mmCIF file of C-alpha atoms in Angstrom:
data_model
loop_
_atom_site.group_PDB
_atom_site.id
_atom_site.type_symbol
_atom_site.label_atom_id
_atom_site.label_comp_id
_atom_site.label_asym_id
_atom_site.label_seq_id
_atom_site.Cartn_x
_atom_site.Cartn_y
_atom_site.Cartn_z
ATOM 1 C CA MET D 24 0.011 0.049 0.104
ATOM 2 C CA ALA D 25 1.352 3.313 -0.972
ATOM 3 C CA SER D 26 2.390 5.686 1.887
ATOM 4 C CA LEU D 27 0.478 8.519 2.794
ATOM 5 C CA LYS D 28 3.097 10.999 1.381
ATOM 6 C CA GLU D 29 2.973 8.719 -1.968
ATOM 7 C CA LEU D 30 -0.841 9.468 -2.331
ATOM 8 C CA LYS D 31 -0.653 12.936 -1.335
ATOM 9 C CA GLY D 32 2.011 13.382 -4.318
ATOM 10 C CA ARG D 33 -0.049 11.995 -6.578
ATOM 11 C CA ILE D 34 -3.379 13.329 -5.755
ATOM 12 C CA ASN D 35 -1.730 16.793 -6.511
ATOM 13 C CA SER D 36 0.209 16.091 -9.906
ATOM 14 C CA VAL D 37 -3.108 14.781 -11.310
ATOM 15 C CA LYS D 38 -4.900 18.114 -9.937
ATOM 16 C CA SER D 39 -2.240 19.807 -11.936
ATOM 17 C CA THR D 40 -2.262 17.722 -15.242
ATOM 18 C CA GLN D 41 -6.571 18.486 -14.573
ATOM 19 C CA LYS D 42 -5.503 22.083 -14.570
ATOM 20 C CA ILE D 43 -3.775 21.599 -17.774
ATOM 21 C CA THR D 44 -6.087 19.826 -19.447
ATOM 22 C CA LYS D 45 -8.862 22.435 -18.407
ATOM 23 C CA ALA D 46 -7.037 25.232 -19.409
ATOM 24 C CA LYS D 47 -6.339 23.604 -23.116
ATOM 25 C CA GLN D 48 -10.185 23.148 -23.247
ATOM 26 C CA MET D 49 -11.139 26.433 -22.674
ATOM 27 C CA VAL D 50 -8.666 27.570 -24.949
ATOM 28 C CA ALA D 51 -9.758 25.471 -27.459
ATOM 29 C CA ALA D 52 -13.441 26.619 -27.195
ATOM 30 C CA SER D 53 -12.760 29.920 -27.855
ATOM 31 C CA LYS D 54 -10.318 29.137 -30.666
ATOM 32 C CA LEU D 55 -12.900 27.150 -32.253
ATOM 33 C CA ARG D 56 -15.106 29.841 -32.250
ATOM 34 C CA LYS D 57 -12.634 32.013 -34.005
ATOM 35 C CA ALA D 58 -11.667 29.488 -36.812
ATOM 36 C CA GLN D 59 -15.643 28.729 -37.394
ATOM 37 C CA ALA D 60 -16.168 32.475 -37.850
ATOM 38 C CA ASN D 61 -13.063 32.148 -40.339
ATOM 39 C CA ALA D 62 -14.333 29.431 -42.094
ATOM 40 C CA GLU D 63 -17.887 31.406 -42.565
ATOM 41 C CA ALA D 64 -16.018 34.111 -43.711
ATOM 42 C CA ALA D 65 -14.157 32.550 -46.750
ATOM 43 C CA ARG D 66 -17.659 30.808 -47.722
ATOM 44 C CA PRO D 67 -19.111 33.772 -50.301
ATOM 45 C CA TYR D 68 -15.833 33.641 -52.191
ATOM 46 C CA ALA D 69 -15.621 29.514 -52.324
ATOM 47 C CA THR D 70 -18.859 29.331 -53.385
ATOM 48 C CA ARG D 71 -18.878 32.247 -56.102
ATOM 49 C CA LEU D 72 -15.642 30.924 -57.902
ATOM 50 C CA ALA D 73 -16.896 27.197 -57.350
ATOM 51 C CA ALA D 74 -20.193 28.577 -59.461
ATOM 52 C CA VAL D 75 -17.938 30.494 -61.924
ATOM 53 C CA MET D 76 -15.714 27.071 -62.055
ATOM 54 C CA GLY D 77 -18.844 24.904 -62.693
ATOM 55 C CA SER D 78 -20.532 27.082 -65.364
ATOM 56 C CA LEU D 79 -17.220 27.676 -67.235
ATOM 57 C CA ALA D 80 -16.495 23.898 -67.038
ATOM 58 C CA SER D 81 -19.420 22.984 -68.811
ATOM 59 C CA LYS D 82 -18.630 25.228 -71.780
ATOM 60 C CA VAL D 83 -15.176 24.026 -72.019
ATOM 61 C CA THR D 84 -14.197 20.590 -73.371
ATOM 62 C CA VAL D 85 -10.675 19.270 -72.476
ATOM 63 C CA SER D 86 -8.302 18.432 -75.131
ATOM 64 C CA GLU D 87 -4.775 18.166 -76.007
ATOM 65 C CA SER D 88 -4.367 21.813 -75.633
ATOM 66 C CA SER D 89 -6.193 22.299 -72.340
ATOM 67 C CA PRO D 90 -3.963 24.051 -69.467
ATOM 68 C CA LYS D 91 -1.994 20.769 -67.557
ATOM 69 C CA LEU D 92 -3.403 21.462 -64.417
ATOM 70 C CA LEU D 93 -7.165 20.966 -65.833
ATOM 71 C CA ALA D 94 -5.894 17.778 -68.317
ATOM 72 C CA GLY D 95 -3.371 16.014 -66.328
ATOM 73 C CA THR D 96 -0.041 14.709 -67.349
ATOM 74 C CA GLY D 97 -1.563 12.149 -69.315
ATOM 75 C CA ARG D 98 0.043 9.509 -66.885
ATOM 76 C CA ASP D 99 -0.820 8.419 -63.363
ATOM 77 C CA ALA D 100 2.411 6.675 -62.097
ATOM 78 C CA VAL D 101 3.245 8.857 -59.430
ATOM 79 C CA HIS D 102 0.871 10.004 -56.831
ATOM 80 C CA LEU D 103 1.516 13.051 -54.507
ATOM 81 C CA LEU D 104 -0.405 13.072 -51.042
ATOM 82 C CA VAL D 105 -0.960 16.295 -49.666
ATOM 83 C CA VAL D 106 -1.333 15.528 -46.048
ATOM 84 C CA ALA D 107 -2.747 18.507 -43.995
ATOM 85 C CA ASN D 108 -1.935 18.113 -40.161
ATOM 86 C CA SER D 109 -1.622 20.389 -37.077
ATOM 87 C CA ASP D 110 1.589 21.658 -35.341
ATOM 88 C CA LYS D 111 0.245 21.148 -31.871
ATOM 89 C CA GLY D 112 -1.009 17.595 -29.793
ATOM 90 C CA LEU D 113 -3.548 17.284 -27.210
ATOM 91 C CA CYS D 114 -6.104 17.020 -29.912
ATOM 92 C CA GLY D 115 -7.313 13.295 -29.264
ATOM 93 C CA GLY D 116 -6.989 11.230 -32.638
ATOM 94 C CA PHE D 117 -7.009 14.093 -34.828
ATOM 95 C CA ASN D 118 -3.667 13.759 -36.906
ATOM 96 C CA SER D 119 -3.807 10.222 -36.256
ATOM 97 C CA ASN D 120 -6.848 9.940 -37.974
ATOM 98 C CA ILE D 121 -5.800 12.140 -41.255
ATOM 99 C CA VAL D 122 -2.438 10.175 -41.037
ATOM 100 C CA LYS D 123 -4.569 6.584 -41.086
ATOM 101 C CA ALA D 124 -6.595 7.607 -44.157
ATOM 102 C CA ALA D 125 -3.286 8.790 -46.165
ATOM 103 C CA ARG D 126 -1.475 5.925 -45.161
ATOM 104 C CA LEU D 127 -4.623 3.562 -46.645
ATOM 105 C CA LYS D 128 -4.401 5.439 -49.750
ATOM 106 C CA ALA D 129 -0.976 4.888 -50.363
ATOM 107 C CA ARG D 130 -0.744 1.526 -49.168
ATOM 108 C CA SER D 131 -3.710 0.879 -52.214
ATOM 109 C CA LEU D 132 -2.238 2.652 -54.620
ATOM 110 C CA GLU D 133 1.478 0.991 -53.731
ATOM 111 C CA ALA D 134 -0.755 -2.409 -54.191
ATOM 112 C CA GLU D 135 -1.395 -1.159 -57.559
ATOM 113 C CA GLY D 136 1.953 -0.351 -58.795
ATOM 114 C CA ARG D 137 1.878 3.282 -58.343
ATOM 115 C CA LYS D 138 4.978 5.495 -56.972
ATOM 116 C CA VAL D 139 3.335 7.639 -53.822
ATOM 117 C CA LEU D 140 5.085 10.563 -52.486
ATOM 118 C CA PHE D 141 4.480 12.515 -49.474
ATOM 119 C CA TYR D 142 4.113 16.333 -49.329
ATOM 120 C CA LEU D 143 3.341 17.426 -45.455
ATOM 121 C CA ILE D 144 1.988 20.289 -43.772
ATOM 122 C CA GLY D 145 2.118 21.020 -40.417
ATOM 123 C CA LYS D 146 4.411 19.582 -37.853
ATOM 124 C CA LYS D 147 2.573 16.295 -36.417
ATOM 125 C CA GLY D 148 2.205 13.203 -38.503
ATOM 126 C CA ARG D 149 5.774 13.770 -40.268
ATOM 127 C CA ALA D 150 7.563 10.634 -38.076
ATOM 128 C CA VAL D 151 5.206 8.296 -38.845
ATOM 129 C CA ILE D 152 5.167 8.912 -42.216
ATOM 130 C CA ARG D 153 9.032 8.932 -42.563
ATOM 131 C CA ARG D 154 8.912 5.808 -40.557
ATOM 132 C CA GLU D 155 6.537 3.598 -42.662
ATOM 133 C CA PHE D 156 7.372 5.163 -46.127
ATOM 134 C CA PRO D 157 11.383 6.463 -45.609
ATOM 135 C CA GLY D 158 12.514 8.298 -48.469
ATOM 136 C CA GLN D 159 8.953 9.190 -50.101
ATOM 137 C CA ILE D 160 8.929 12.823 -48.447
ATOM 138 C CA LEU D 161 8.857 15.004 -51.182
ATOM 139 C CA ALA D 162 8.574 18.068 -49.268
ATOM 140 C CA GLY D 163 6.560 20.023 -46.525
ATOM 141 C CA PHE D 164 5.461 22.748 -45.241
ATOM 142 C CA ASP D 165 6.016 24.323 -42.165
ATOM 143 C CA THR D 166 3.027 26.173 -40.374
ATOM 144 C CA SER D 167 4.524 26.846 -36.830
ATOM 145 C CA THR D 168 5.957 29.888 -37.725
ATOM 146 C CA VAL D 169 2.473 31.576 -38.091
ATOM 147 C CA ARG D 170 0.013 31.971 -35.579
ATOM 148 C CA GLU D 171 -2.950 30.948 -37.920
ATOM 149 C CA ALA D 172 -2.564 29.307 -41.485
ATOM 150 C CA GLY D 173 -4.341 31.833 -43.713
ATOM 151 C CA TYR D 174 -4.754 32.722 -47.241
ATOM 152 C CA ALA D 175 -0.723 33.552 -47.437
ATOM 153 C CA GLU D 176 0.158 30.106 -46.625
ATOM 154 C CA ALA D 177 -2.600 28.448 -48.617
ATOM 155 C CA GLU D 178 -1.065 30.717 -51.761
ATOM 156 C CA GLN D 179 2.818 29.521 -50.888
ATOM 157 C CA ILE D 180 1.552 25.710 -50.671
ATOM 158 C CA ALA D 181 -0.222 25.952 -54.076
ATOM 159 C CA ARG D 182 3.181 27.860 -55.364
ATOM 160 C CA GLU D 183 5.089 25.072 -54.126
ATOM 161 C CA LEU D 184 2.616 22.205 -55.786
ATOM 162 C CA LEU D 185 2.403 24.242 -58.737
ATOM 163 C CA ASP D 186 6.238 24.266 -59.337
ATOM 164 C CA LEU D 187 6.561 20.513 -58.247
ATOM 165 C CA TYR D 188 3.736 19.625 -60.434
ATOM 166 C CA ALA D 189 5.585 21.684 -63.500
ATOM 167 C CA ALA D 190 8.999 20.243 -62.802
ATOM 168 C CA GLY D 191 7.295 16.722 -63.727
ATOM 169 C CA LYS D 192 7.344 15.445 -59.936
ATOM 170 C CA PHE D 193 4.159 14.135 -59.900
ATOM 171 C CA ASP D 194 1.088 12.900 -61.894
ATOM 172 C CA ILE D 195 -1.858 13.686 -59.728
ATOM 173 C CA ALA D 196 -2.125 15.026 -56.220
ATOM 174 C CA HIS D 197 -4.501 14.329 -53.463
ATOM 175 C CA LEU D 198 -5.160 16.135 -50.613
ATOM 176 C CA PHE D 199 -5.899 15.138 -47.066
ATOM 177 C CA TYR D 200 -7.474 16.879 -44.176
ATOM 178 C CA SER D 201 -10.254 16.751 -41.451
ATOM 179 C CA ARG D 202 -13.543 18.459 -42.308
ATOM 180 C CA PHE D 203 -15.421 19.601 -39.411
ATOM 181 C CA ARG D 204 -18.653 18.554 -38.779
ATOM 182 C CA ASN D 205 -19.188 19.395 -35.509
ATOM 183 C CA SER D 206 -16.716 19.731 -32.169
ATOM 184 C CA LEU D 207 -17.215 15.691 -31.477
ATOM 185 C CA ILE D 208 -17.253 14.730 -35.327
ATOM 186 C CA GLN D 209 -14.030 15.446 -37.530
ATOM 187 C CA GLU D 210 -14.164 13.050 -40.594
ATOM 188 C CA PRO D 211 -10.576 12.758 -42.560
ATOM 189 C CA THR D 212 -10.944 13.638 -45.982
ATOM 190 C CA GLU D 213 -9.591 12.935 -49.279
ATOM 191 C CA GLN D 214 -9.752 15.098 -51.968
ATOM 192 C CA GLN D 215 -7.846 15.400 -55.427
ATOM 193 C CA ILE D 216 -6.620 18.715 -56.128
ATOM 194 C CA ILE D 217 -4.701 18.134 -59.069
ATOM 195 C CA PRO D 218 -5.582 18.156 -61.914
ATOM 196 C CA VAL D 219 -8.411 20.099 -60.769
ATOM 197 C CA PRO D 220 -11.320 17.559 -61.160
ATOM 198 C CA VAL D 221 -14.162 20.935 -62.278
ATOM 199 C CA LEU D 222 -15.641 18.784 -64.942
ATOM 200 C CA ASN D 223 -16.388 16.071 -63.218
ATOM 201 C CA ALA D 224 -17.568 17.744 -59.764
ATOM 202 C CA PRO D 225 -21.046 17.650 -58.979
ATOM 203 C CA ALA D 226 -23.070 20.764 -60.371
ATOM 204 C CA PRO D 227 -22.619 23.409 -57.420
ATOM 205 C CA LYS D 228 -25.722 23.869 -55.686
ATOM 206 C CA VAL D 229 -25.785 27.469 -55.456
ATOM 207 C CA ALA D 230 -27.890 28.217 -58.767
ATOM 208 C CA ALA D 231 -25.043 29.198 -60.984
ATOM 209 C CA ILE D 232 -25.061 32.479 -62.301
ATOM 210 C CA GLU D 233 -28.338 33.369 -63.374
ATOM 211 C CA THR D 234 -28.384 34.709 -66.973
ATOM 212 C CA ALA D 235 -32.014 34.415 -68.025
ATOM 213 C CA GLY D 236 -30.919 32.642 -71.263
ATOM 214 C CA ALA D 237 -28.594 35.292 -72.424
ATOM 215 C CA ALA D 238 -25.398 34.548 -73.295
ATOM 216 C CA ILE D 239 -22.537 35.454 -70.998
ATOM 217 C CA GLU D 240 -19.561 37.250 -72.521
ATOM 218 C CA TYR D 241 -15.931 36.220 -71.840
ATOM 219 C CA GLU D 242 -13.076 38.202 -72.011
ATOM 220 C CA PRO D 243 -10.604 37.257 -73.551
ATOM 221 C CA ASP D 244 -12.250 33.750 -73.916
ATOM 222 C CA GLU D 245 -13.753 30.711 -71.801
ATOM 223 C CA GLU D 246 -10.626 29.062 -71.876
ATOM 224 C CA GLU D 247 -8.153 31.615 -71.190
ATOM 225 C CA VAL D 248 -10.357 32.910 -68.320
ATOM 226 C CA LEU D 249 -10.377 29.069 -67.135
ATOM 227 C CA ALA D 250 -6.728 28.754 -67.361
ATOM 228 C CA ALA D 251 -6.401 32.105 -65.113
ATOM 229 C CA LEU D 252 -8.883 30.749 -62.635
ATOM 230 C CA LEU D 253 -7.450 27.346 -62.194
ATOM 231 C CA PRO D 254 -4.818 28.215 -59.805
ATOM 232 C CA ARG D 255 -6.933 30.646 -57.878
ATOM 233 C CA TYR D 256 -9.126 27.219 -57.628
ATOM 234 C CA LEU D 257 -6.309 25.364 -56.217
ATOM 235 C CA ASN D 258 -5.404 28.136 -53.800
ATOM 236 C CA THR D 259 -9.246 28.398 -52.506
ATOM 237 C CA GLN D 260 -9.146 24.567 -52.019
ATOM 238 C CA LEU D 261 -5.984 24.412 -49.963
ATOM 239 C CA PHE D 262 -7.031 27.513 -48.042
ATOM 240 C CA GLY D 263 -10.602 25.910 -47.536
ATOM 241 C CA ALA D 264 -8.898 22.481 -46.159
ATOM 242 C CA LEU D 265 -6.643 24.970 -43.998
ATOM 243 C CA LEU D 266 -9.501 26.225 -42.420
ATOM 244 C CA GLU D 267 -11.537 23.109 -41.863
ATOM 245 C CA ASN D 268 -7.915 21.454 -40.184
ATOM 246 C CA SER D 269 -8.220 24.525 -37.837
ATOM 247 C CA ALA D 270 -11.694 24.212 -37.091
ATOM 248 C CA SER D 271 -11.188 20.659 -36.556
ATOM 249 C CA GLU D 272 -8.278 20.537 -34.498
ATOM 250 C CA GLN D 273 -9.676 22.677 -31.994
ATOM 251 C CA GLY D 274 -13.026 20.945 -31.936
ATOM 252 C CA ALA D 275 -11.340 17.619 -31.419
ATOM 253 C CA SER D 276 -8.859 19.114 -28.767
ATOM 254 C CA MET D 277 -11.803 20.340 -26.947
ATOM 255 C CA THR D 278 -13.466 17.055 -26.925
ATOM 256 C CA ALA D 279 -10.421 15.411 -25.675
ATOM 257 C CA MET D 280 -9.803 17.701 -22.904
ATOM 258 C CA ASP D 281 -12.966 17.780 -21.536
ATOM 259 C CA ASN D 282 -12.504 14.066 -21.471
ATOM 260 C CA ALA D 283 -8.837 13.930 -19.977
ATOM 261 C CA THR D 284 -10.373 16.769 -17.296
ATOM 262 C CA ARG D 285 -13.593 14.199 -16.455
ATOM 263 C CA ASN D 286 -10.902 11.315 -16.033
ATOM 264 C CA ALA D 287 -8.818 13.488 -13.984
ATOM 265 C CA GLY D 288 -11.558 14.377 -11.791
ATOM 266 C CA ASP D 289 -12.748 10.846 -10.919
ATOM 267 C CA LEU D 290 -8.541 9.624 -10.627
ATOM 268 C CA ILE D 291 -8.579 12.413 -7.678
ATOM 269 C CA GLN D 292 -11.716 11.164 -6.364
ATOM 270 C CA ARG D 293 -10.432 7.692 -6.226
ATOM 271 C CA LEU D 294 -7.187 8.841 -4.839
ATOM 272 C CA THR D 295 -8.565 10.754 -2.345
ATOM 273 C CA ILE D 296 -11.021 8.055 -1.139
ATOM 274 C CA GLN D 297 -7.815 6.114 -0.750
ATOM 275 C CA TYR D 298 -6.164 8.749 1.035
ATOM 276 C CA ASN D 299 -8.692 9.246 3.516
ATOM 277 C CA ARG D 300 -8.960 5.430 4.206
ATOM 278 C CA SER D 301 -5.333 5.170 4.861
ATOM 279 C CA ARG D 302 -5.196 8.122 6.713
ATOM 280 C CA GLN D 303 -7.889 6.547 9.051
ATOM 281 C CA ALA D 304 -6.004 3.385 9.126
ATOM 282 C CA ALA D 305 -2.929 4.665 10.644
ATOM 283 C CA ILE D 306 -4.802 6.783 13.227
ATOM 284 C CA THR D 307 -6.618 3.519 14.417
ATOM 285 C CA THR D 308 -3.371 2.077 14.657
ATOM 286 C CA GLU D 309 -2.194 4.634 16.406
ATOM 287 C CA LEU D 310 -4.949 4.169 18.886
ATOM 288 C CA ILE D 311 -4.721 0.981 19.448
ATOM 289 C CA GLU D 312 -1.131 1.407 20.363
ATOM 290 C CA ILE D 313 -1.763 4.056 22.686
ATOM 291 C CA ILE D 314 -4.459 1.730 24.626
ATOM 292 C CA ALA D 315 -2.648 -1.110 24.356
ATOM 293 C CA GLY D 316 0.416 0.961 25.842
ATOM 294 C CA ALA D 317 -1.736 2.317 28.553
ATOM 295 C CA GLU D 318 -3.441 -1.168 29.413
ATOM 296 C CA ALA D 319 -0.086 -2.312 29.985
ATOM 297 C CA LEU D 320 0.763 0.060 32.888
ATOM 298 C CA MET W 23 -32.872 55.156 -61.607
ATOM 299 C CA ALA W 24 -32.136 51.699 -60.455
ATOM 300 C CA GLU W 25 -28.322 51.157 -58.906
ATOM 301 C CA LEU W 26 -25.491 48.400 -59.765
ATOM 302 C CA HIS W 27 -25.469 45.839 -57.022
ATOM 303 C CA PHE W 28 -21.664 45.795 -56.188
ATOM 304 C CA GLU W 29 -19.906 42.974 -54.478
ATOM 305 C CA LEU W 30 -16.399 42.442 -53.621
ATOM 306 C CA VAL W 31 -15.502 39.477 -52.103
ATOM 307 C CA THR W 32 -11.831 38.230 -50.985
ATOM 308 C CA PRO W 33 -10.740 34.568 -49.582
ATOM 309 C CA THR W 34 -10.990 36.120 -46.364
ATOM 310 C CA ARG W 35 -14.181 38.216 -46.060
ATOM 311 C CA LEU W 36 -16.876 39.871 -47.978
ATOM 312 C CA VAL W 37 -15.318 43.238 -48.407
ATOM 313 C CA ARG W 38 -18.097 45.199 -49.825
ATOM 314 C CA SER W 39 -21.828 44.548 -50.703
ATOM 315 C CA GLU W 40 -23.568 47.632 -51.691
ATOM 316 C CA ASP W 41 -25.531 49.400 -54.326
ATOM 317 C CA VAL W 42 -23.474 52.054 -56.464
ATOM 318 C CA TYR W 43 -24.308 54.041 -59.801
ATOM 319 C CA MET W 44 -21.144 52.500 -61.766
ATOM 320 C CA VAL W 45 -17.660 50.604 -60.812
ATOM 321 C CA VAL W 46 -14.892 50.812 -63.820
ATOM 322 C CA VAL W 47 -13.148 47.435 -63.841
ATOM 323 C CA PRO W 48 -9.556 47.311 -65.184
ATOM 324 C CA GLY W 49 -9.921 43.828 -67.735
ATOM 325 C CA THR W 50 -7.168 42.469 -69.294
ATOM 326 C CA GLU W 51 -8.760 43.405 -72.729
ATOM 327 C CA GLY W 52 -9.118 47.051 -71.096
ATOM 328 C CA GLU W 53 -11.453 48.899 -68.955
ATOM 329 C CA ALA W 54 -14.894 48.356 -68.867
ATOM 330 C CA GLY W 55 -17.341 50.820 -67.068
ATOM 331 C CA ILE W 56 -20.243 48.573 -65.757
ATOM 332 C CA LEU W 57 -23.787 50.010 -65.322
ATOM 333 C CA VAL W 58 -26.966 48.500 -64.045
ATOM 334 C CA GLY W 59 -28.224 46.400 -66.405
ATOM 335 C CA HIS W 60 -24.691 45.406 -67.872
ATOM 336 C CA ALA W 61 -24.863 42.154 -70.058
ATOM 337 C CA PRO W 62 -23.876 39.073 -68.586
ATOM 338 C CA LEU W 63 -19.902 39.181 -68.641
ATOM 339 C CA MET W 64 -16.545 37.310 -67.101
ATOM 340 C CA THR W 65 -13.358 38.794 -67.375
ATOM 341 C CA ALA W 66 -9.914 38.516 -65.862
ATOM 342 C CA LEU W 67 -8.744 41.774 -64.327
ATOM 343 C CA LYS W 68 -5.534 43.380 -64.093
ATOM 344 C CA ASP W 69 -3.951 44.235 -60.790
ATOM 345 C CA GLU W 70 -5.286 48.000 -60.782
ATOM 346 C CA PRO W 71 -7.491 50.058 -58.836
ATOM 347 C CA LEU W 72 -11.333 49.445 -59.114
ATOM 348 C CA GLN W 73 -13.506 52.767 -59.783
ATOM 349 C CA VAL W 74 -16.418 52.939 -57.842
ATOM 350 C CA TRP W 75 -18.573 55.565 -58.584
ATOM 351 C CA ARG W 76 -21.212 56.052 -55.832
ATOM 352 C CA ASN W 77 -23.470 58.425 -57.526
ATOM 353 C CA GLU W 78 -23.363 60.098 -60.976
ATOM 354 C CA GLY W 79 -21.005 63.060 -60.969
ATOM 355 C CA GLY W 80 -19.046 62.426 -58.145
ATOM 356 C CA ALA W 81 -15.553 61.665 -57.337
ATOM 357 C CA PRO W 82 -14.530 57.745 -57.671
ATOM 358 C CA GLU W 83 -13.678 55.590 -54.794
ATOM 359 C CA LEU W 84 -10.227 53.596 -55.570
ATOM 360 C CA ILE W 85 -9.945 49.957 -54.555
ATOM 361 C CA ARG W 86 -6.822 48.597 -55.063
ATOM 362 C CA ILE W 87 -7.134 44.756 -55.686
ATOM 363 C CA THR W 88 -4.683 41.980 -57.301
ATOM 364 C CA GLY W 89 -6.035 38.750 -58.403
ATOM 365 C CA GLY W 90 -9.331 39.661 -59.291
ATOM 366 C CA PHE W 91 -11.799 38.340 -61.507
ATOM 367 C CA ALA W 92 -15.028 40.151 -62.676
ATOM 368 C CA GLU W 93 -18.746 38.549 -63.329
ATOM 369 C CA VAL W 94 -21.645 40.486 -64.219
ATOM 370 C CA SER W 95 -25.001 38.867 -63.982
ATOM 371 C CA LEU W 96 -28.586 39.598 -63.698
ATOM 372 C CA THR W 97 -28.269 40.506 -59.913
ATOM 373 C CA GLY W 98 -25.177 42.637 -60.464
ATOM 374 C CA LEU W 99 -21.425 42.817 -60.553
ATOM 375 C CA THR W 100 -18.915 40.469 -58.302
ATOM 376 C CA VAL W 101 -15.797 40.983 -58.116
ATOM 377 C CA LEU W 102 -13.620 38.120 -56.789
ATOM 378 C CA ALA W 103 -10.146 39.838 -55.589
ATOM 379 C CA GLU W 104 -7.151 37.180 -54.211
ATOM 380 C CA HIS W 105 -6.138 40.448 -51.925
ATOM 381 C CA VAL W 106 -7.741 43.849 -51.625
ATOM 382 C CA ILE W 107 -4.887 46.142 -50.458
ATOM 383 C CA ASP W 108 -6.278 49.034 -48.023
#
């Protein structure tokens, strides 16, 4: 049986752990609100752009001369998995779920004889992927230098991806991130980003631009407008993923920390009962000793 | 007279949503003054300021944007810009 002093020490250490988890939970709750507001603010642009892309895509046919970003390289030998993780832990299964989804995809692609490379965003998940797929990490992007990954970061990532694409390092890119449903549910999601899958994308729900039969005039012409919009569409997709990810991270963190705080509470209660019992036992023993001593006189 | 509904959207926020008299957009093929009832149009924009005329004859307000794209539909003018420089 642990001594009273040991028990006291354990209770105190669990108490300070609980303080940390509680603090982290509250921080996550307030950051979640902010992340959700950010995601909300990004929506008008994304829906508008999707509507424009949708109406353009129906007018342009993919051919040899189409931009590579739309038509692809004509091969699908090398797949790049862009895995977006967070920089910090203490958020439950958030990062490992994303990594797991990416790992499954990588394994199934490898089984089909494709080459798989990784592009990692964020600090977490690096170690796992490096261990499981040694030498297959093409590049990465560090988001830990900024407080919040924003549009500037999305642009930078997109630029790097486009450079790699132009250099012929990969043929198809998939993006892995966590879609935010609510603070309890975050779904690891996979999405093809390069070549841009506009043509087979489901028609955007926002009623495409109303023209009431009038023909839309394009300047310079459909294809050039589309070519100009493609990189921007990629930026928006990455930006959307980063936003979803940060909301998911905070949501997962909040839930995980809530559980941890509650577990710590249970543990403290159990230890306290044990502590009280031991103390009582010690007092009883001492009393018996005193009484026995007094009787012996 | 009816006014043109003008929206300026960036990836991070809705910058403007208001009714104005006219907006001159710097299209890649030349500037275009968009008034209410303009025919549907989509054009990429140069990185030059938008001129927003709140009312006829007044001085235009300049909004500097980069990575812009303008879309005119029956509901009005929407400018999608990557950055708005304040």
